[in-house]
Amino acid sequence: MGLIEIRQGGNCTVRSIPSPAHSLLPDLSDLQTNKQTILELIEVRKSLEVSNAAIAALKRDDHDLHSLEAILAEMEQHVGDEEVGERTDLLFHLTLAKATHNSILAHLFESLSHQMEIYSNHSVSAQFFHEHRAIYEAIKSKDPEAAQSRMKEHLLHEKSILLKYLAD
C-alpha cells in the first residue's frame, strides 16, 4: 500500500509508506477521561458508526452476517453479564466496521473502541441487545437508511446513559 502524491500539473506518483498505514491514525489511548473528552468521543463515534452501519448494509457479505449473528447469540445468552456484555458489544461494533470492507474505517473504529464501556445493569444490557438486533436486521436487509437510523438510536441511548453517569 502507498500514498498517492498529486502535484499541480497532473503528475501523480505512488509513494511507499515506511510504517504500517494504521500508525498514521490517531492514538487515542492517552486521552484524558473527562466530560468534554467523552462528549467529543460520542460525537466522533456517532459520525463514524452511523456511516459504518449504512456502508455495511450495502457491502456486507454472508460471512459478515454469520459473524454478527454469532455475536448476537452470545450477547442474548449472557444478558446481564457485564464482562461478556462489554466484550460482545465491542466485538459487534468492530465486526460491523469490518463489514464495511474498508480497512481505514475498521482501524478508525479500533482506535476509538476502548474508550467507552457502559454495560451497567441487566436492563441496559437487554436494551442494548435489542438495539444491536435492530441494527443487524437493517444490515441483513441491505437497508442503509434503516441501519443508520437504528445506529443513531443506539448511540443516542448510550449517550443518555453516559451523561447520566457524568452528572452523578
mmCIF file with all atom_site columns, C-alpha atoms in Angstrom:
data_model
loop_
_atom_site.group_PDB
_atom_site.id
_atom_site.type_symbol
_atom_site.label_atom_id
_atom_site.label_alt_id
_atom_site.label_comp_id
_atom_site.label_asym_id
_atom_site.label_entity_id
_atom_site.label_seq_id
_atom_site.pdbx_PDB_ins_code
_atom_site.Cartn_x
_atom_site.Cartn_y
_atom_site.Cartn_z
_atom_site.occupancy
_atom_site.B_iso_or_equiv
_atom_site.pdbx_formal_charge
_atom_site.auth_seq_id
_atom_site.auth_comp_id
_atom_site.auth_asym_id
_atom_site.auth_atom_id
_atom_site.pdbx_PDB_model_num
ATOM 1   C CA . MET A 1 1   ? 0.000   0.000   0.000   1.00 0.00 ? 1   MET A CA 1
ATOM 2   C CA . GLY A 1 2   ? 1.199   3.549   -0.629  1.00 0.00 ? 2   GLY A CA 1
ATOM 3   C CA . LEU A 1 3   ? 0.183   7.162   -0.617  1.00 0.00 ? 3   LEU A CA 1
ATOM 4   C CA . ILE A 1 4   ? -0.716  8.980   -3.805  1.00 0.00 ? 4   ILE A CA 1
ATOM 5   C CA . GLU A 1 5   ? 1.210   12.196  -4.214  1.00 0.00 ? 5   GLU A CA 1
ATOM 6   C CA . ILE A 1 6   ? -0.550  14.610  -6.573  1.00 0.00 ? 6   ILE A CA 1
ATOM 7   C CA . ARG A 1 7   ? 1.341   17.578  -7.957  1.00 0.00 ? 7   ARG A CA 1
ATOM 8   C CA . GLN A 1 8   ? -0.115  20.549  -9.711  1.00 0.00 ? 8   GLN A CA 1
ATOM 9   C CA . GLY A 1 9   ? 0.013   19.957  -13.430 1.00 0.00 ? 9   GLY A CA 1
ATOM 10  C CA . GLY A 1 10  ? -1.228  16.394  -13.322 1.00 0.00 ? 10  GLY A CA 1
ATOM 11  C CA . ASN A 1 11  ? 1.720   14.339  -12.110 1.00 0.00 ? 11  ASN A CA 1
ATOM 12  C CA . CYS A 1 12  ? 0.678   11.568  -9.741  1.00 0.00 ? 12  CYS A CA 1
ATOM 13  C CA . THR A 1 13  ? 3.012   9.096   -8.128  1.00 0.00 ? 13  THR A CA 1
ATOM 14  C CA . VAL A 1 14  ? 2.507   6.360   -5.560  1.00 0.00 ? 14  VAL A CA 1
ATOM 15  C CA . ARG A 1 15  ? 4.929   6.693   -2.674  1.00 0.00 ? 15  ARG A CA 1
ATOM 16  C CA . SER A 1 16  ? 5.632   3.917   -0.249  1.00 0.00 ? 16  SER A CA 1
ATOM 17  C CA . ILE A 1 17  ? 4.761   4.271   3.410   1.00 0.00 ? 17  ILE A CA 1
ATOM 18  C CA . PRO A 1 18  ? 7.660   3.429   5.727   1.00 0.00 ? 18  PRO A CA 1
ATOM 19  C CA . SER A 1 19  ? 5.397   2.228   8.553   1.00 0.00 ? 19  SER A CA 1
ATOM 20  C CA . PRO A 1 20  ? 2.028   0.460   8.637   1.00 0.00 ? 20  PRO A CA 1
ATOM 21  C CA . ALA A 1 21  ? -0.912  2.593   7.488   1.00 0.00 ? 21  ALA A CA 1
ATOM 22  C CA . HIS A 1 22  ? -2.745  2.232   10.791  1.00 0.00 ? 22  HIS A CA 1
ATOM 23  C CA . SER A 1 23  ? 0.099   4.062   12.555  1.00 0.00 ? 23  SER A CA 1
ATOM 24  C CA . LEU A 1 24  ? -0.992  7.173   10.641  1.00 0.00 ? 24  LEU A CA 1
ATOM 25  C CA . LEU A 1 25  ? -4.252  7.097   12.566  1.00 0.00 ? 25  LEU A CA 1
ATOM 26  C CA . PRO A 1 26  ? -4.527  8.952   15.878  1.00 0.00 ? 26  PRO A CA 1
ATOM 27  C CA . ASP A 1 27  ? -3.542  7.208   19.092  1.00 0.00 ? 27  ASP A CA 1
ATOM 28  C CA . LEU A 1 28  ? -6.378  7.914   21.496  1.00 0.00 ? 28  LEU A CA 1
ATOM 29  C CA . SER A 1 29  ? -5.178  5.733   24.363  1.00 0.00 ? 29  SER A CA 1
ATOM 30  C CA . ASP A 1 30  ? -3.755  8.690   26.316  1.00 0.00 ? 30  ASP A CA 1
ATOM 31  C CA . LEU A 1 31  ? -6.800  10.929  26.132  1.00 0.00 ? 31  LEU A CA 1
ATOM 32  C CA . GLN A 1 32  ? -7.874  12.430  29.427  1.00 0.00 ? 32  GLN A CA 1
ATOM 33  C CA . THR A 1 33  ? -11.157 10.945  30.550  1.00 0.00 ? 33  THR A CA 1
ATOM 34  C CA . ASN A 1 34  ? -13.223 13.968  31.385  1.00 0.00 ? 34  ASN A CA 1
ATOM 35  C CA . LYS A 1 35  ? -16.723 15.082  30.480  1.00 0.00 ? 35  LYS A CA 1
ATOM 36  C CA . GLN A 1 36  ? -15.634 17.184  27.489  1.00 0.00 ? 36  GLN A CA 1
ATOM 37  C CA . THR A 1 37  ? -13.489 14.415  26.013  1.00 0.00 ? 37  THR A CA 1
ATOM 38  C CA . ILE A 1 38  ? -16.244 11.860  26.482  1.00 0.00 ? 38  ILE A CA 1
ATOM 39  C CA . LEU A 1 39  ? -18.745 14.143  24.724  1.00 0.00 ? 39  LEU A CA 1
ATOM 40  C CA . GLU A 1 40  ? -16.284 14.624  21.868  1.00 0.00 ? 40  GLU A CA 1
ATOM 41  C CA . LEU A 1 41  ? -15.747 10.859  21.597  1.00 0.00 ? 41  LEU A CA 1
ATOM 42  C CA . ILE A 1 42  ? -19.511 10.319  21.477  1.00 0.00 ? 42  ILE A CA 1
ATOM 43  C CA . GLU A 1 43  ? -19.733 12.828  18.631  1.00 0.00 ? 43  GLU A CA 1
ATOM 44  C CA . VAL A 1 44  ? -16.922 11.141  16.693  1.00 0.00 ? 44  VAL A CA 1
ATOM 45  C CA . ARG A 1 45  ? -18.375 7.704   17.306  1.00 0.00 ? 45  ARG A CA 1
ATOM 46  C CA . LYS A 1 46  ? -21.780 8.830   16.078  1.00 0.00 ? 46  LYS A CA 1
ATOM 47  C CA . SER A 1 47  ? -20.295 10.189  12.860  1.00 0.00 ? 47  SER A CA 1
ATOM 48  C CA . LEU A 1 48  ? -18.220 7.089   12.244  1.00 0.00 ? 48  LEU A CA 1
ATOM 49  C CA . GLU A 1 49  ? -20.614 4.349   13.309  1.00 0.00 ? 49  GLU A CA 1
ATOM 50  C CA . VAL A 1 50  ? -23.727 5.715   11.619  1.00 0.00 ? 50  VAL A CA 1
ATOM 51  C CA . SER A 1 51  ? -21.765 5.757   8.363   1.00 0.00 ? 51  SER A CA 1
ATOM 52  C CA . ASN A 1 52  ? -20.348 2.305   9.090   1.00 0.00 ? 52  ASN A CA 1
ATOM 53  C CA . ALA A 1 53  ? -23.856 0.905   9.524   1.00 0.00 ? 53  ALA A CA 1
ATOM 54  C CA . ALA A 1 54  ? -25.008 2.282   6.170   1.00 0.00 ? 54  ALA A CA 1
ATOM 55  C CA . ILE A 1 55  ? -21.891 1.105   4.337   1.00 0.00 ? 55  ILE A CA 1
ATOM 56  C CA . ALA A 1 56  ? -22.063 -2.326  5.954   1.00 0.00 ? 56  ALA A CA 1
ATOM 57  C CA . ALA A 1 57  ? -25.702 -2.641  4.855   1.00 0.00 ? 57  ALA A CA 1
ATOM 58  C CA . LEU A 1 58  ? -24.540 -2.182  1.267   1.00 0.00 ? 58  LEU A CA 1
ATOM 59  C CA . LYS A 1 59  ? -21.264 -4.120  1.325   1.00 0.00 ? 59  LYS A CA 1
ATOM 60  C CA . ARG A 1 60  ? -21.732 -6.902  3.890   1.00 0.00 ? 60  ARG A CA 1
ATOM 61  C CA . ASP A 1 61  ? -21.363 -10.497 2.800   1.00 0.00 ? 61  ASP A CA 1
ATOM 62  C CA . ASP A 1 62  ? -22.647 -13.792 4.208   1.00 0.00 ? 62  ASP A CA 1
ATOM 63  C CA . HIS A 1 63  ? -19.565 -14.216 6.395   1.00 0.00 ? 63  HIS A CA 1
ATOM 64  C CA . ASP A 1 64  ? -20.218 -10.800 7.981   1.00 0.00 ? 64  ASP A CA 1
ATOM 65  C CA . LEU A 1 65  ? -23.837 -11.756 8.690   1.00 0.00 ? 65  LEU A CA 1
ATOM 66  C CA . HIS A 1 66  ? -22.811 -15.074 10.259  1.00 0.00 ? 66  HIS A CA 1
ATOM 67  C CA . SER A 1 67  ? -20.257 -13.304 12.455  1.00 0.00 ? 67  SER A CA 1
ATOM 68  C CA . LEU A 1 68  ? -22.806 -10.732 13.619  1.00 0.00 ? 68  LEU A CA 1
ATOM 69  C CA . GLU A 1 69  ? -25.389 -13.476 14.253  1.00 0.00 ? 69  GLU A CA 1
ATOM 70  C CA . ALA A 1 70  ? -22.927 -15.409 16.428  1.00 0.00 ? 70  ALA A CA 1
ATOM 71  C CA . ILE A 1 71  ? -22.131 -12.286 18.449  1.00 0.00 ? 71  ILE A CA 1
ATOM 72  C CA . LEU A 1 72  ? -25.836 -11.546 18.929  1.00 0.00 ? 72  LEU A CA 1
ATOM 73  C CA . ALA A 1 73  ? -26.468 -15.119 20.067  1.00 0.00 ? 73  ALA A CA 1
ATOM 74  C CA . GLU A 1 74  ? -23.732 -14.846 22.685  1.00 0.00 ? 74  GLU A CA 1
ATOM 75  C CA . MET A 1 75  ? -24.948 -11.392 23.709  1.00 0.00 ? 75  MET A CA 1
ATOM 76  C CA . GLU A 1 76  ? -28.505 -12.685 24.185  1.00 0.00 ? 76  GLU A CA 1
ATOM 77  C CA . GLN A 1 77  ? -27.337 -15.721 26.143  1.00 0.00 ? 77  GLN A CA 1
ATOM 78  C CA . HIS A 1 78  ? -25.391 -13.534 28.583  1.00 0.00 ? 78  HIS A CA 1
ATOM 79  C CA . VAL A 1 79  ? -27.725 -10.539 29.026  1.00 0.00 ? 79  VAL A CA 1
ATOM 80  C CA . GLY A 1 80  ? -26.845 -9.013  32.385  1.00 0.00 ? 80  GLY A CA 1
ATOM 81  C CA . ASP A 1 81  ? -23.261 -10.315 32.486  1.00 0.00 ? 81  ASP A CA 1
ATOM 82  C CA . GLU A 1 82  ? -21.242 -7.091  32.436  1.00 0.00 ? 82  GLU A CA 1
ATOM 83  C CA . GLU A 1 83  ? -17.961 -8.636  31.305  1.00 0.00 ? 83  GLU A CA 1
ATOM 84  C CA . VAL A 1 84  ? -19.499 -10.606 28.421  1.00 0.00 ? 84  VAL A CA 1
ATOM 85  C CA . GLY A 1 85  ? -21.725 -7.638  27.557  1.00 0.00 ? 85  GLY A CA 1
ATOM 86  C CA . GLU A 1 86  ? -18.791 -5.256  27.178  1.00 0.00 ? 86  GLU A CA 1
ATOM 87  C CA . ARG A 1 87  ? -16.798 -7.762  25.149  1.00 0.00 ? 87  ARG A CA 1
ATOM 88  C CA . THR A 1 88  ? -19.650 -8.670  22.794  1.00 0.00 ? 88  THR A CA 1
ATOM 89  C CA . ASP A 1 89  ? -20.703 -5.015  22.416  1.00 0.00 ? 89  ASP A CA 1
ATOM 90  C CA . LEU A 1 90  ? -17.204 -4.084  21.324  1.00 0.00 ? 90  LEU A CA 1
ATOM 91  C CA . LEU A 1 91  ? -16.997 -7.135  19.073  1.00 0.00 ? 91  LEU A CA 1
ATOM 92  C CA . PHE A 1 92  ? -20.371 -6.318  17.454  1.00 0.00 ? 92  PHE A CA 1
ATOM 93  C CA . HIS A 1 93  ? -19.297 -2.770  16.591  1.00 0.00 ? 93  HIS A CA 1
ATOM 94  C CA . LEU A 1 94  ? -15.864 -3.902  15.395  1.00 0.00 ? 94  LEU A CA 1
ATOM 95  C CA . THR A 1 95  ? -17.388 -6.651  13.239  1.00 0.00 ? 95  THR A CA 1
ATOM 96  C CA . LEU A 1 96  ? -19.815 -4.110  11.810  1.00 0.00 ? 96  LEU A CA 1
ATOM 97  C CA . ALA A 1 97  ? -16.880 -1.797  10.994  1.00 0.00 ? 97  ALA A CA 1
ATOM 98  C CA . LYS A 1 98  ? -15.117 -4.697  9.281   1.00 0.00 ? 98  LYS A CA 1
ATOM 99  C CA . ALA A 1 99  ? -18.326 -5.424  7.329   1.00 0.00 ? 99  ALA A CA 1
ATOM 100 C CA . THR A 1 100 ? -17.773 -2.097  5.538   1.00 0.00 ? 100 THR A CA 1
ATOM 101 C CA . HIS A 1 101 ? -14.829 -3.831  3.843   1.00 0.00 ? 101 HIS A CA 1
ATOM 102 C CA . ASN A 1 102 ? -12.891 -0.615  4.328   1.00 0.00 ? 102 ASN A CA 1
ATOM 103 C CA . SER A 1 103 ? -9.725  -1.161  6.348   1.00 0.00 ? 103 SER A CA 1
ATOM 104 C CA . ILE A 1 104 ? -9.381  2.515   7.274   1.00 0.00 ? 104 ILE A CA 1
ATOM 105 C CA . LEU A 1 105 ? -12.884 2.619   8.770   1.00 0.00 ? 105 LEU A CA 1
ATOM 106 C CA . ALA A 1 106 ? -12.117 -0.538  10.729  1.00 0.00 ? 106 ALA A CA 1
ATOM 107 C CA . HIS A 1 107 ? -8.834  0.933   12.037  1.00 0.00 ? 107 HIS A CA 1
ATOM 108 C CA . LEU A 1 108 ? -10.550 4.196   12.964  1.00 0.00 ? 108 LEU A CA 1
ATOM 109 C CA . PHE A 1 109 ? -13.139 2.293   14.946  1.00 0.00 ? 109 PHE A CA 1
ATOM 110 C CA . GLU A 1 110 ? -10.443 0.234   16.673  1.00 0.00 ? 110 GLU A CA 1
ATOM 111 C CA . SER A 1 111 ? -8.684  3.430   17.755  1.00 0.00 ? 111 SER A CA 1
ATOM 112 C CA . LEU A 1 112 ? -11.914 4.573   19.457  1.00 0.00 ? 112 LEU A CA 1
ATOM 113 C CA . SER A 1 113 ? -13.179 1.248   20.673  1.00 0.00 ? 113 SER A CA 1
ATOM 114 C CA . HIS A 1 114 ? -11.714 1.004   24.141  1.00 0.00 ? 114 HIS A CA 1
ATOM 115 C CA . GLN A 1 115 ? -12.702 4.488   25.228  1.00 0.00 ? 115 GLN A CA 1
ATOM 116 C CA . MET A 1 116 ? -16.258 3.763   26.364  1.00 0.00 ? 116 MET A CA 1
ATOM 117 C CA . GLU A 1 117 ? -17.716 0.735   28.091  1.00 0.00 ? 117 GLU A CA 1
ATOM 118 C CA . ILE A 1 118 ? -21.077 1.188   29.767  1.00 0.00 ? 118 ILE A CA 1
ATOM 119 C CA . TYR A 1 119 ? -22.783 -2.140  30.431  1.00 0.00 ? 119 TYR A CA 1
ATOM 120 C CA . SER A 1 120 ? -24.035 -1.220  33.872  1.00 0.00 ? 120 SER A CA 1
ATOM 121 C CA . ASN A 1 121 ? -27.022 -3.429  34.634  1.00 0.00 ? 121 ASN A CA 1
ATOM 122 C CA . HIS A 1 122 ? -29.398 -6.077  33.321  1.00 0.00 ? 122 HIS A CA 1
ATOM 123 C CA . SER A 1 123 ? -31.943 -3.662  31.824  1.00 0.00 ? 123 SER A CA 1
ATOM 124 C CA . VAL A 1 124 ? -29.263 -1.677  29.954  1.00 0.00 ? 124 VAL A CA 1
ATOM 125 C CA . SER A 1 125 ? -27.756 -4.921  28.711  1.00 0.00 ? 125 SER A CA 1
ATOM 126 C CA . ALA A 1 126 ? -31.144 -6.171  27.482  1.00 0.00 ? 126 ALA A CA 1
ATOM 127 C CA . GLN A 1 127 ? -31.915 -2.884  25.762  1.00 0.00 ? 127 GLN A CA 1
ATOM 128 C CA . PHE A 1 128 ? -28.513 -2.856  24.054  1.00 0.00 ? 128 PHE A CA 1
ATOM 129 C CA . PHE A 1 129 ? -29.127 -6.388  22.813  1.00 0.00 ? 129 PHE A CA 1
ATOM 130 C CA . HIS A 1 130 ? -32.423 -5.315  21.203  1.00 0.00 ? 130 HIS A CA 1
ATOM 131 C CA . GLU A 1 131 ? -30.764 -2.252  19.666  1.00 0.00 ? 131 GLU A CA 1
ATOM 132 C CA . HIS A 1 132 ? -27.947 -4.376  18.234  1.00 0.00 ? 132 HIS A CA 1
ATOM 133 C CA . ARG A 1 133 ? -30.506 -6.839  16.865  1.00 0.00 ? 133 ARG A CA 1
ATOM 134 C CA . ALA A 1 134 ? -32.351 -3.964  15.109  1.00 0.00 ? 134 ALA A CA 1
ATOM 135 C CA . ILE A 1 135 ? -29.073 -2.717  13.566  1.00 0.00 ? 135 ILE A CA 1
ATOM 136 C CA . TYR A 1 136 ? -28.284 -6.245  12.404  1.00 0.00 ? 136 TYR A CA 1
ATOM 137 C CA . GLU A 1 137 ? -31.736 -6.716  10.834  1.00 0.00 ? 137 GLU A CA 1
ATOM 138 C CA . ALA A 1 138 ? -31.335 -3.483  8.850   1.00 0.00 ? 138 ALA A CA 1
ATOM 139 C CA . ILE A 1 139 ? -27.898 -4.582  7.636   1.00 0.00 ? 139 ILE A CA 1
ATOM 140 C CA . LYS A 1 140 ? -29.200 -8.040  6.779   1.00 0.00 ? 140 LYS A CA 1
ATOM 141 C CA . SER A 1 141 ? -31.993 -6.403  4.752   1.00 0.00 ? 141 SER A CA 1
ATOM 142 C CA . LYS A 1 142 ? -29.421 -4.255  2.936   1.00 0.00 ? 142 LYS A CA 1
ATOM 143 C CA . ASP A 1 143 ? -31.271 -1.126  4.080   1.00 0.00 ? 143 ASP A CA 1
ATOM 144 C CA . PRO A 1 144 ? -28.675 1.613   4.677   1.00 0.00 ? 144 PRO A CA 1
ATOM 145 C CA . GLU A 1 145 ? -31.220 4.208   5.828   1.00 0.00 ? 145 GLU A CA 1
ATOM 146 C CA . ALA A 1 146 ? -32.674 1.880   8.458   1.00 0.00 ? 146 ALA A CA 1
ATOM 147 C CA . ALA A 1 147 ? -29.162 0.825   9.538   1.00 0.00 ? 147 ALA A CA 1
ATOM 148 C CA . GLN A 1 148 ? -28.207 4.472   10.011  1.00 0.00 ? 148 GLN A CA 1
ATOM 149 C CA . SER A 1 149 ? -31.403 5.197   11.914  1.00 0.00 ? 149 SER A CA 1
ATOM 150 C CA . ARG A 1 150 ? -31.020 2.184   14.241  1.00 0.00 ? 150 ARG A CA 1
ATOM 151 C CA . MET A 1 151 ? -27.375 3.075   14.908  1.00 0.00 ? 151 MET A CA 1
ATOM 152 C CA . LYS A 1 152 ? -28.293 6.697   15.694  1.00 0.00 ? 152 LYS A CA 1
ATOM 153 C CA . GLU A 1 153 ? -30.945 5.493   18.148  1.00 0.00 ? 153 GLU A CA 1
ATOM 154 C CA . HIS A 1 154 ? -28.471 3.123   19.790  1.00 0.00 ? 154 HIS A CA 1
ATOM 155 C CA . LEU A 1 155 ? -25.753 5.747   20.149  1.00 0.00 ? 155 LEU A CA 1
ATOM 156 C CA . LEU A 1 156 ? -28.228 8.322   21.498  1.00 0.00 ? 156 LEU A CA 1
ATOM 157 C CA . HIS A 1 157 ? -29.258 5.769   24.114  1.00 0.00 ? 157 HIS A CA 1
ATOM 158 C CA . GLU A 1 158 ? -25.596 5.190   25.019  1.00 0.00 ? 158 GLU A CA 1
ATOM 159 C CA . LYS A 1 159 ? -25.057 8.953   25.211  1.00 0.00 ? 159 LYS A CA 1
ATOM 160 C CA . SER A 1 160 ? -28.010 9.406   27.571  1.00 0.00 ? 160 SER A CA 1
ATOM 161 C CA . ILE A 1 161 ? -26.608 6.722   29.887  1.00 0.00 ? 161 ILE A CA 1
ATOM 162 C CA . LEU A 1 162 ? -23.129 8.232   29.830  1.00 0.00 ? 162 LEU A CA 1
ATOM 163 C CA . LEU A 1 163 ? -24.479 11.710  30.526  1.00 0.00 ? 163 LEU A CA 1
ATOM 164 C CA . LYS A 1 164 ? -26.442 10.343  33.483  1.00 0.00 ? 164 LYS A CA 1
ATOM 165 C CA . TYR A 1 165 ? -23.254 8.857   34.953  1.00 0.00 ? 165 TYR A CA 1
ATOM 166 C CA . LEU A 1 166 ? -21.256 12.008  34.226  1.00 0.00 ? 166 LEU A CA 1
ATOM 167 C CA . ALA A 1 167 ? -23.848 14.106  36.069  1.00 0.00 ? 167 ALA A CA 1
ATOM 168 C CA . ASP A 1 168 ? -23.558 11.951  39.199  1.00 0.00 ? 168 ASP A CA 1
#
